[in-house]
C-alpha cells in the first residue's frame, strides 16, 4: 500500500495511506510529499482494531492541519493536446486528484495513476504517454498547460516551471510540439468543470475565439489555435495582452485582494501550526517528565523488593541456623537417652 508523508515532527513522519488511514513511523530522512510503499497490514483482532482506531484518531487530532493541507486542492493544473487532463494539486505540489476530461484522455491514461506524484513528474509522464500514442506524429501538435490558484503569483510561478520542464522534455525527446502555458483565474476552473472541459481549453474557446462551448470542445488544441491564428493573424499570437486576457478576473484590484486574503490565511495557518507544535512539545515534555517519575518509582520499587529479598534471605538463614541448632540439641538428647538406657541395662545385669 502506498503512503504519502504529510508531516514530519520530532523525528517521526506522519503518513497518509491510500485507504485514508494515518500512521506514524520513525523518520528515515523523509521529506513532506514523499511517496513510500507500506507492507500490507496483517489481520487484527477486534481489540487491536479498536486500539488502532483510537491511536489513529489521536494522530488526526495532533496533525489535522498537516493532513488537511495535503488533501486540499491548492492548484488546478490542466494539460491539453487533444487528450485533456485536469489535476488537483496540493500546496506541496503533489497530485491529489486526476480527471481524464475526454475520451482520448481516458484511452491514453487507462491504467495510469498520477495521484501522489509531484506535478512535474505527473505532467512529464502524461506527455510521454500522449506521445507514445502518436498525438505528435506527422505535423506535430500543441501542448497547453494551464494552472489556476487563489494565489495568482504562485500559480504563475508553477506555470512557468511546468512549461520549462515540458520544453526540456520535448527538446530532449525530439517531440514535435509547440508549448503554451497559461495562468487562469479560479472562476474559470469552476465554469470549465461545469461544461466538462479543461480550464485551458475553455479559455481558448471563450476568450481567444469568443465562442460558446459546444462541439468545439472536441477539437484539439492544435486545431483551436489554427483557427485563432487565422482569425487574428499569426503576429497576434505573440501579443501577450491578447493571449493573457482573463475575463474571469475583473481587475487587478480583485487579484490583489485575493492574494492578500490568501496570504492572511497562510499566516493564520502557520500561526496555528506553531501553536500545535508548541502544544506537542509541551505534551512530549510532560510525557518525558511522567516517564522519569515512573522510572524513579520503578527504581524505588525495585530497591524495596531487593531489600525485602535480602530480609527474607536473612530470615531464611536464621531459620536454617535455628533448625540446625535444634537438630543438634535433639541429637544430644537422643545420645544422652541412649547412654542412660545402656547404664540401666548394665545395672540390671549386675
CSV table of C-alpha atoms in Angstrom, one decimal:
chain,number,residue,atom,x,y,z
A,1,UNK,CA,0.0,0.0,0.0
A,2,UNK,CA,1.3,3.5,-0.8
A,3,UNK,CA,1.5,6.2,1.7
A,4,UNK,CA,2.4,9.9,1.5
A,5,UNK,CA,4.4,11.8,4.0
A,6,UNK,CA,2.2,14.7,5.2
A,7,UNK,CA,4.1,15.9,8.2
A,8,UNK,CA,7.4,15.5,10.0
A,9,UNK,CA,7.8,16.2,13.7
A,10,UNK,CA,10.3,15.2,16.4
A,11,UNK,CA,12.0,12.5,14.5
A,12,UNK,CA,8.8,10.9,13.2
A,13,UNK,CA,6.9,11.0,9.9
A,14,UNK,CA,3.1,11.1,9.7
A,15,UNK,CA,1.9,9.1,6.7
A,16,UNK,CA,-1.5,9.2,4.9
A,17,UNK,CA,-2.2,5.8,3.4
A,18,UNK,CA,-4.2,5.1,0.2
A,19,UNK,CA,-7.1,3.8,2.4
A,20,UNK,CA,-7.3,7.0,4.3
A,21,UNK,CA,-5.7,5.8,7.5
A,22,UNK,CA,-3.0,7.8,9.2
A,23,UNK,CA,0.1,6.1,10.6
A,24,UNK,CA,3.3,7.3,12.4
A,25,UNK,CA,6.7,6.0,11.5
A,26,UNK,CA,10.3,6.8,12.5
A,27,UNK,CA,11.6,9.4,10.1
A,28,UNK,CA,14.1,7.9,7.7
A,29,UNK,CA,15.2,11.1,6.0
A,30,UNK,CA,11.8,11.6,4.5
A,31,UNK,CA,10.5,14.9,3.2
A,32,UNK,CA,6.9,16.1,3.1
A,33,UNK,CA,5.3,14.8,-0.1
A,34,UNK,CA,7.4,11.6,-0.4
A,35,UNK,CA,5.6,8.5,-1.5
A,36,UNK,CA,6.6,5.3,0.1
A,37,UNK,CA,5.3,1.8,0.0
A,38,UNK,CA,4.0,0.1,3.1
A,39,UNK,CA,3.6,-3.6,3.8
A,40,UNK,CA,0.0,-4.8,3.9
A,41,UNK,CA,-1.3,-4.9,7.4
A,42,UNK,CA,-1.9,-8.3,9.0
A,43,UNK,CA,-5.2,-9.5,10.3
A,44,UNK,CA,-6.1,-7.8,13.6
A,45,UNK,CA,-8.4,-8.9,16.4
A,46,UNK,CA,-11.3,-6.7,17.4
A,47,UNK,CA,-9.4,-5.4,20.4
A,48,UNK,CA,-6.4,-4.5,18.3
A,49,UNK,CA,-8.6,-2.8,15.7
A,50,UNK,CA,-10.2,-0.7,18.5
A,51,UNK,CA,-6.7,0.3,19.7
A,52,UNK,CA,-5.5,1.2,16.3
A,53,UNK,CA,-8.6,3.3,15.6
A,54,UNK,CA,-8.0,5.2,18.9
A,55,UNK,CA,-4.4,5.8,18.0
A,56,UNK,CA,-5.3,7.0,14.5
A,57,UNK,CA,-7.9,9.3,16.0
A,58,UNK,CA,-5.2,10.8,18.2
A,59,UNK,CA,-2.9,11.3,15.3
A,60,UNK,CA,-5.6,13.0,13.3
A,61,UNK,CA,-6.2,15.4,16.2
A,62,UNK,CA,-2.5,16.1,16.5
A,63,UNK,CA,-1.8,16.6,12.8
A,64,UNK,CA,-5.1,17.6,11.4
A,65,UNK,CA,-3.6,20.7,9.9
A,66,UNK,CA,-1.0,18.7,8.0
A,67,UNK,CA,-3.4,16.1,6.6
A,68,UNK,CA,-5.9,18.9,5.7
A,69,UNK,CA,-3.1,20.8,3.9
A,70,UNK,CA,-2.1,17.7,1.9
A,71,UNK,CA,-5.6,16.6,1.0
A,72,UNK,CA,-6.9,20.1,0.0
A,73,UNK,CA,-6.5,21.3,-3.6
A,74,UNK,CA,-4.3,24.4,-3.8
A,75,UNK,CA,-3.8,24.4,-7.6
A,76,UNK,CA,-5.8,23.2,-10.6
A,77,UNK,CA,-3.5,22.2,-13.5
A,78,UNK,CA,-4.8,21.1,-16.9
A,79,UNK,CA,-2.9,19.5,-19.7
A,80,UNK,CA,-4.4,19.8,-23.2
A,81,UNK,CA,-3.3,18.2,-26.5
A,82,UNK,CA,-6.4,16.6,-27.6
A,83,UNK,CA,-6.3,14.3,-24.7
A,84,UNK,CA,-7.3,16.7,-21.9
A,85,UNK,CA,-6.4,16.0,-18.2
A,86,UNK,CA,-7.3,18.1,-15.2
A,87,UNK,CA,-5.3,17.5,-12.0
A,88,UNK,CA,-5.9,18.7,-8.5
A,89,UNK,CA,-2.6,19.7,-6.8
A,90,UNK,CA,-2.0,20.4,-3.1
A,91,UNK,CA,0.3,23.1,-1.7
A,92,UNK,CA,3.2,20.6,-1.7
A,93,UNK,CA,2.8,20.4,-5.5
A,94,UNK,CA,1.7,16.8,-5.3
A,95,UNK,CA,-1.3,15.5,-7.4
A,96,UNK,CA,-4.2,14.5,-5.2
A,97,UNK,CA,-6.8,14.2,-7.9
A,98,UNK,CA,-6.9,13.4,-11.6
A,99,UNK,CA,-9.7,13.5,-14.2
A,100,UNK,CA,-9.5,12.4,-17.8
A,101,UNK,CA,-11.8,15.1,-19.3
A,102,UNK,CA,-12.4,13.5,-22.7
A,103,UNK,CA,-12.4,10.0,-24.3
A,104,UNK,CA,-9.0,10.5,-25.8
A,105,UNK,CA,-7.5,11.1,-22.3
A,106,UNK,CA,-9.4,8.1,-20.9
A,107,UNK,CA,-7.8,5.8,-23.5
A,108,UNK,CA,-4.3,7.2,-23.3
A,109,UNK,CA,-4.2,7.3,-19.5
A,110,UNK,CA,-6.0,4.0,-18.9
A,111,UNK,CA,-4.3,2.2,-16.1
A,112,UNK,CA,-2.1,5.2,-15.4
A,113,UNK,CA,-2.3,6.6,-11.8
A,114,UNK,CA,-0.8,10.1,-11.4
A,115,UNK,CA,-2.0,10.6,-7.9
A,116,UNK,CA,0.6,11.3,-5.2
A,117,UNK,CA,3.2,12.1,-7.9
A,118,UNK,CA,4.8,15.5,-7.9
A,119,UNK,CA,3.1,17.7,-10.5
A,120,UNK,CA,6.3,17.9,-12.6
A,121,UNK,CA,6.6,14.1,-12.8
A,122,UNK,CA,2.8,13.8,-13.5
A,123,UNK,CA,3.0,16.3,-16.4
A,124,UNK,CA,6.1,14.6,-17.8
A,125,UNK,CA,4.5,11.1,-17.5
A,126,UNK,CA,1.3,12.3,-19.1
A,127,UNK,CA,3.1,13.9,-22.1
A,128,UNK,CA,5.2,10.8,-22.5
A,129,UNK,CA,2.0,8.6,-22.7
A,130,UNK,CA,0.4,11.0,-25.2
A,131,UNK,CA,3.5,11.0,-27.3
A,132,UNK,CA,3.6,7.2,-27.3
A,133,UNK,CA,0.0,7.2,-28.6
A,134,UNK,CA,1.0,9.1,-31.7
A,135,UNK,CA,-0.6,12.5,-31.0
A,136,UNK,CA,2.6,14.4,-32.0
A,137,UNK,CA,3.3,12.3,-35.1
A,138,UNK,CA,3.1,13.8,-38.6
A,139,UNK,CA,2.9,17.6,-38.4
A,140,UNK,CA,3.3,17.5,-34.6
A,141,UNK,CA,0.9,19.1,-32.1
A,142,UNK,CA,0.3,21.7,-29.5
A,143,UNK,CA,0.6,21.3,-25.7
A,144,UNK,CA,-1.2,23.7,-23.5
A,145,UNK,CA,-0.5,23.7,-19.7
A,146,UNK,CA,-2.8,25.9,-17.6
A,147,UNK,CA,-2.7,26.4,-13.9
A,148,UNK,CA,-5.0,28.2,-11.5
A,149,UNK,CA,-4.9,29.0,-7.8
A,150,UNK,CA,-6.4,31.6,-5.5
A,151,UNK,CA,-2.8,32.8,-5.2
A,152,UNK,CA,-2.2,34.1,-8.7
A,153,UNK,CA,1.6,34.7,-8.0
A,154,UNK,CA,2.2,31.1,-7.0
A,155,UNK,CA,0.1,29.9,-10.0
A,156,UNK,CA,2.2,32.0,-12.4
A,157,UNK,CA,5.4,30.6,-10.9
A,158,UNK,CA,4.1,27.0,-11.2
A,159,UNK,CA,3.0,27.6,-14.9
A,160,UNK,CA,6.4,28.9,-15.7
A,161,UNK,CA,8.2,25.9,-14.1
A,162,UNK,CA,6.0,23.4,-15.8
A,163,UNK,CA,6.5,25.0,-19.2
A,164,UNK,CA,10.3,24.9,-18.8
A,165,UNK,CA,10.3,21.3,-17.7
A,166,UNK,CA,8.0,20.3,-20.6
A,167,UNK,CA,10.0,22.3,-23.1
A,168,UNK,CA,13.1,20.4,-22.0
A,169,UNK,CA,11.3,17.0,-22.3
A,170,UNK,CA,10.0,17.9,-25.8
A,171,UNK,CA,13.5,19.0,-26.9
A,172,UNK,CA,15.4,16.1,-25.4
A,173,UNK,CA,12.8,13.6,-26.7
A,174,UNK,CA,12.7,15.2,-30.2
A,175,UNK,CA,8.9,15.6,-29.9
A,176,UNK,CA,7.3,17.8,-32.5
A,177,UNK,CA,5.1,20.0,-30.3
A,178,UNK,CA,4.7,23.7,-29.5
A,179,UNK,CA,4.1,24.5,-25.9
A,180,UNK,CA,2.0,27.2,-24.3
A,181,UNK,CA,1.5,27.9,-20.6
A,182,UNK,CA,-1.3,29.9,-19.1
A,183,UNK,CA,-2.3,31.2,-15.7
A,184,UNK,CA,-6.0,31.3,-15.3
A,185,UNK,CA,-8.5,32.6,-12.7
A,186,UNK,CA,-10.2,30.4,-10.2
A,187,UNK,CA,-13.6,31.2,-11.5
A,188,UNK,CA,-12.6,29.9,-14.9
A,189,UNK,CA,-11.9,26.5,-13.3
A,190,UNK,CA,-15.4,26.3,-11.9
A,191,UNK,CA,-17.0,27.3,-15.3
A,192,UNK,CA,-14.9,24.8,-17.2
A,193,UNK,CA,-15.8,22.0,-14.8
A,194,UNK,CA,-19.5,22.7,-15.2
A,195,UNK,CA,-19.1,22.2,-19.0
A,196,UNK,CA,-16.9,19.2,-18.7
A,197,UNK,CA,-13.7,20.6,-20.3
A,198,UNK,CA,-10.4,21.8,-19.0
A,199,UNK,CA,-9.8,25.5,-18.0
A,200,UNK,CA,-7.2,25.8,-20.7
A,201,UNK,CA,-9.5,24.8,-23.5
A,202,UNK,CA,-12.3,26.8,-22.0
A,203,UNK,CA,-10.1,29.9,-22.1
A,204,UNK,CA,-9.2,29.4,-25.8
A,205,UNK,CA,-12.8,28.9,-26.8
A,206,UNK,CA,-14.4,31.7,-24.8
A,207,UNK,CA,-11.7,34.3,-24.6
A,208,UNK,CA,-9.5,33.9,-27.6
A,209,UNK,CA,-12.1,32.7,-30.2
A,210,UNK,CA,-15.0,34.4,-28.5
A,211,UNK,CA,-17.3,31.4,-29.0
A,212,UNK,CA,-19.6,29.5,-26.7
A,213,UNK,CA,-18.6,26.0,-25.7
A,214,UNK,CA,-20.3,23.3,-27.8
A,215,UNK,CA,-18.9,20.8,-30.4
A,216,UNK,CA,-15.7,22.9,-30.4
A,217,UNK,CA,-14.9,21.2,-27.0
A,218,UNK,CA,-13.9,18.1,-29.0
A,219,UNK,CA,-11.3,20.0,-31.1
A,220,UNK,CA,-7.7,19.5,-30.4
A,221,UNK,CA,-5.6,22.4,-29.1
A,222,UNK,CA,-3.7,22.4,-32.4
A,223,UNK,CA,-6.9,22.9,-34.4
A,224,UNK,CA,-8.3,25.6,-32.0
A,225,UNK,CA,-5.0,27.5,-32.2
A,226,UNK,CA,-5.0,27.3,-36.0
A,227,UNK,CA,-8.5,28.8,-36.1
A,228,UNK,CA,-7.3,31.5,-33.7
A,229,UNK,CA,-4.3,32.3,-35.8
A,230,UNK,CA,-6.5,32.5,-38.9
A,231,UNK,CA,-8.8,35.0,-37.2
A,232,UNK,CA,-6.2,37.2,-35.6
A,233,UNK,CA,-3.2,36.7,-37.7
A,234,UNK,CA,-0.1,34.9,-36.7
A,235,UNK,CA,1.5,38.0,-35.2
A,236,UNK,CA,-1.3,38.3,-32.7
A,237,UNK,CA,-0.4,35.0,-31.1
A,238,UNK,CA,2.7,36.7,-29.7
A,239,UNK,CA,0.7,39.6,-28.2
A,240,UNK,CA,0.7,38.8,-24.5
A,241,UNK,CA,-2.2,41.3,-24.0
A,242,UNK,CA,-4.5,39.2,-26.2
A,243,UNK,CA,-3.3,35.8,-25.1
A,244,UNK,CA,-3.3,36.5,-21.4
A,245,UNK,CA,-6.7,38.3,-21.3
A,246,UNK,CA,-8.6,36.7,-18.5
A,247,UNK,CA,-12.2,37.7,-18.3
A,248,UNK,CA,-12.8,35.8,-15.1
A,249,UNK,CA,-10.7,38.3,-13.1
A,250,UNK,CA,-12.4,41.7,-13.4
A,251,UNK,CA,-9.4,43.9,-12.5
A,252,UNK,CA,-6.0,43.9,-10.8
A,253,UNK,CA,-7.6,45.0,-7.5
A,254,UNK,CA,-9.5,41.8,-7.3
A,255,UNK,CA,-6.3,39.8,-7.9
A,256,UNK,CA,-4.5,41.8,-5.2
A,257,UNK,CA,-7.4,41.3,-2.8
A,258,UNK,CA,-7.4,37.5,-3.4
A,259,UNK,CA,-3.6,37.4,-2.9
A,260,UNK,CA,-3.9,39.3,0.4
A,261,UNK,CA,-6.7,37.1,1.6
A,262,UNK,CA,-4.6,34.0,0.7
A,263,UNK,CA,-1.5,35.4,2.4
A,264,UNK,CA,-3.5,36.2,5.5
A,265,UNK,CA,-5.0,32.7,5.5
A,266,UNK,CA,-1.5,31.2,5.1
A,267,UNK,CA,-0.2,33.3,8.0
A,268,UNK,CA,-3.1,32.1,10.2
A,269,UNK,CA,-2.3,28.5,9.2
A,270,UNK,CA,1.4,29.0,10.0
A,271,UNK,CA,0.5,30.5,13.4
A,272,UNK,CA,-1.9,27.6,14.1
A,273,UNK,CA,0.8,25.2,13.1
A,274,UNK,CA,3.3,26.9,15.5
A,275,UNK,CA,0.7,26.6,18.3
A,276,UNK,CA,0.2,22.9,17.5
A,277,UNK,CA,4.0,22.4,17.6
A,278,UNK,CA,4.2,24.2,21.0
A,279,UNK,CA,1.4,22.1,22.3
A,280,UNK,CA,3.0,19.0,21.0
A,281,UNK,CA,6.4,19.9,22.6
A,282,UNK,CA,4.6,20.6,25.9
A,283,UNK,CA,2.9,17.3,25.7
A,284,UNK,CA,6.1,15.5,25.0
A,285,UNK,CA,7.9,17.3,27.8
A,286,UNK,CA,5.0,16.3,30.2
A,287,UNK,CA,5.3,12.7,28.9
A,288,UNK,CA,9.0,12.7,29.4
A,289,UNK,CA,8.6,14.1,33.0
A,290,UNK,CA,5.9,11.5,33.7
A,291,UNK,CA,8.3,8.8,32.3
A,292,UNK,CA,11.1,10.0,34.6
A,293,UNK,CA,8.7,9.8,37.6
A,294,UNK,CA,7.6,6.3,36.6
A,295,UNK,CA,11.3,5.3,36.2
A,296,UNK,CA,12.1,6.7,39.7
A,297,UNK,CA,9.0,4.9,41.2
A,298,UNK,CA,10.1,1.7,39.4
A,299,UNK,CA,13.6,2.1,40.7
A,300,UNK,CA,12.3,2.7,44.3
A,301,UNK,CA,10.0,-0.3,44.0
A,302,UNK,CA,13.0,-2.5,42.8
A,303,UNK,CA,15.1,-1.3,45.7
A,304,UNK,CA,12.3,-2.1,48.1
A,305,UNK,CA,11.9,-5.5,46.6
A,306,UNK,CA,15.7,-6.1,46.8
A,307,UNK,CA,15.7,-5.1,50.4
A,308,UNK,CA,12.7,-7.3,51.2
A,309,UNK,CA,14.5,-10.1,49.4
A,310,UNK,CA,17.6,-9.6,51.5
A,311,UNK,CA,15.5,-9.6,54.6
A,312,UNK,CA,13.8,-12.8,53.5
A,313,UNK,CA,17.2,-14.4,52.9
A,314,UNK,CA,18.4,-13.3,56.3
A,315,UNK,CA,15.3,-14.7,57.9
A,316,UNK,CA,15.7,-18.0,56.0
A,317,UNK,CA,19.3,-18.3,57.1
A,318,UNK,CA,18.4,-17.6,60.7
A,319,UNK,CA,15.6,-20.2,60.5
A,320,UNK,CA,18.0,-22.7,59.0
A,321,UNK,CA,20.6,-22.0,61.7
A,322,UNK,CA,17.8,-22.4,64.4
A,323,UNK,CA,16.7,-25.6,62.8
A,324,UNK,CA,20.3,-26.9,62.7
A,325,UNK,CA,20.8,-26.0,66.4
A,326,UNK,CA,17.5,-27.6,67.3
A,327,UNK,CA,18.6,-30.7,65.4
A,328,UNK,CA,21.9,-30.8,67.2
A,329,UNK,CA,20.1,-30.5,70.5
A,330,UNK,CA,17.8,-33.3,69.6
A,331,UNK,CA,20.8,-35.4,68.7
A,332,UNK,CA,22.5,-34.7,72.0
A,333,UNK,CA,19.3,-35.5,73.9
A,334,UNK,CA,18.9,-38.8,71.9
A,335,UNK,CA,22.5,-39.7,72.7
A,336,UNK,CA,22.1,-38.9,76.4
A,337,UNK,CA,19.0,-41.0,76.5
A,338,UNK,CA,20.7,-43.9,74.8
A,339,UNK,CA,23.6,-43.7,77.3
A,340,UNK,CA,21.1,-43.7,80.2
A,341,UNK,CA,19.4,-46.7,78.8
A,342,UNK,CA,22.7,-48.5,78.4
A,343,UNK,CA,23.6,-47.7,82.1
A,344,UNK,CA,20.3,-49.1,83.3
A,345,UNK,CA,20.8,-52.3,81.3
A,346,UNK,CA,24.3,-52.7,82.8
A,347,UNK,CA,23.0,-52.2,86.4
A,348,UNK,CA,20.2,-54.8,85.7
A,349,UNK,CA,22.7,-57.4,84.5
A,350,UNK,CA,24.8,-56.9,87.6
